[in-house]
Amino acid sequence: MIVQRVVLNSRPGKNGNPVAENFRMEEICLTDNINEGQVQVRTLYLSVDPYMRCRMNEDTGTDYITPWQLSQVVDGGGIGIIEESKHTNLTKGDFVTSFYWPWQTKVILDGNNLEKVIYI
């Protein structure tokens, strides 16, 4: 299956302003097979937060935030809906969230690293 993703194309530099050219869209082939404990999720929402500016450079200025790597998919907070599951506690149709969500249209994730969204 072909999915779209956002990758870091270049770094703006420590004092540079981020521009659209710092990112690029790519299409990749996502496997149709998932392993035990994994889920295939369709991305619904992605969070864009100020801390992400630090992740655009190799030196983030902190010990707790890792930099994004050039030509690799960027990640952050996200919410999605499970389309296929091989996890014991997550089923098709469940909404899930993670702070390490790859910025792509569909993704295969370890179900143990997700939180199920509960409706009240």
XYZ file of C-alpha atoms in Angstrom, residues 36-107:
72
model
C 1.694 -9.872 16.697
C 1.287 -6.882 19.012
C 1.126 -4.381 16.134
C -1.695 -2.308 14.671
C -2.185 -0.562 11.332
C -3.559 2.911 11.910
C -4.946 5.640 9.642
C -3.745 9.049 10.804
C -6.512 11.520 11.639
C -4.759 14.389 13.439
C -1.179 15.529 13.955
C -0.039 18.020 16.563
C 2.299 20.890 15.647
C 3.944 22.330 18.758
C 6.662 24.924 19.516
C 9.113 22.312 20.885
C 9.333 20.823 17.385
C 11.425 23.797 16.276
C 14.252 22.484 18.497
C 14.051 19.069 16.835
C 14.861 20.566 13.430
C 18.530 21.046 14.391
C 21.150 18.481 15.360
C 21.759 20.308 18.650
C 18.320 20.612 20.209
C 19.648 22.533 23.202
C 18.159 19.983 25.615
C 18.903 16.520 26.959
C 15.326 15.265 26.688
C 14.476 16.028 23.037
C 16.124 14.115 20.209
C 16.685 15.789 16.838
C 14.868 14.689 13.710
C 17.177 13.070 11.169
C 17.536 14.382 7.615
C 15.525 12.432 5.019
C 13.632 10.612 7.791
C 9.957 10.895 8.679
C 9.238 13.469 11.377
C 7.096 12.577 14.388
C 5.093 14.131 17.185
C 1.705 13.859 18.827
C -0.984 12.154 16.787
C -4.378 10.512 16.826
C -5.615 7.779 14.519
C -8.119 5.003 14.028
C -7.104 1.356 13.936
C -7.800 -0.356 10.614
C -6.205 -3.721 11.479
C -5.018 -5.143 14.779
C -2.954 -8.046 16.051
C -2.873 -6.636 19.575
C -4.872 -8.273 22.366
C -6.258 -5.005 23.836
C -6.826 -2.961 20.657
C -9.401 -3.669 17.953
C -10.405 -2.317 14.566
C -12.230 0.988 15.015
C -10.450 1.988 18.241
C -9.081 5.526 18.376
C -5.499 5.696 19.674
C -2.935 8.381 20.438
C 0.829 8.646 20.869
C 3.440 11.362 21.370
C 5.696 9.577 18.830
C 3.390 9.462 15.820
C 5.137 9.329 12.425
C 3.807 12.019 10.097
C 2.351 9.736 7.473
C -1.136 8.910 6.231
C -1.074 5.321 7.535
C 1.380 3.695 9.897
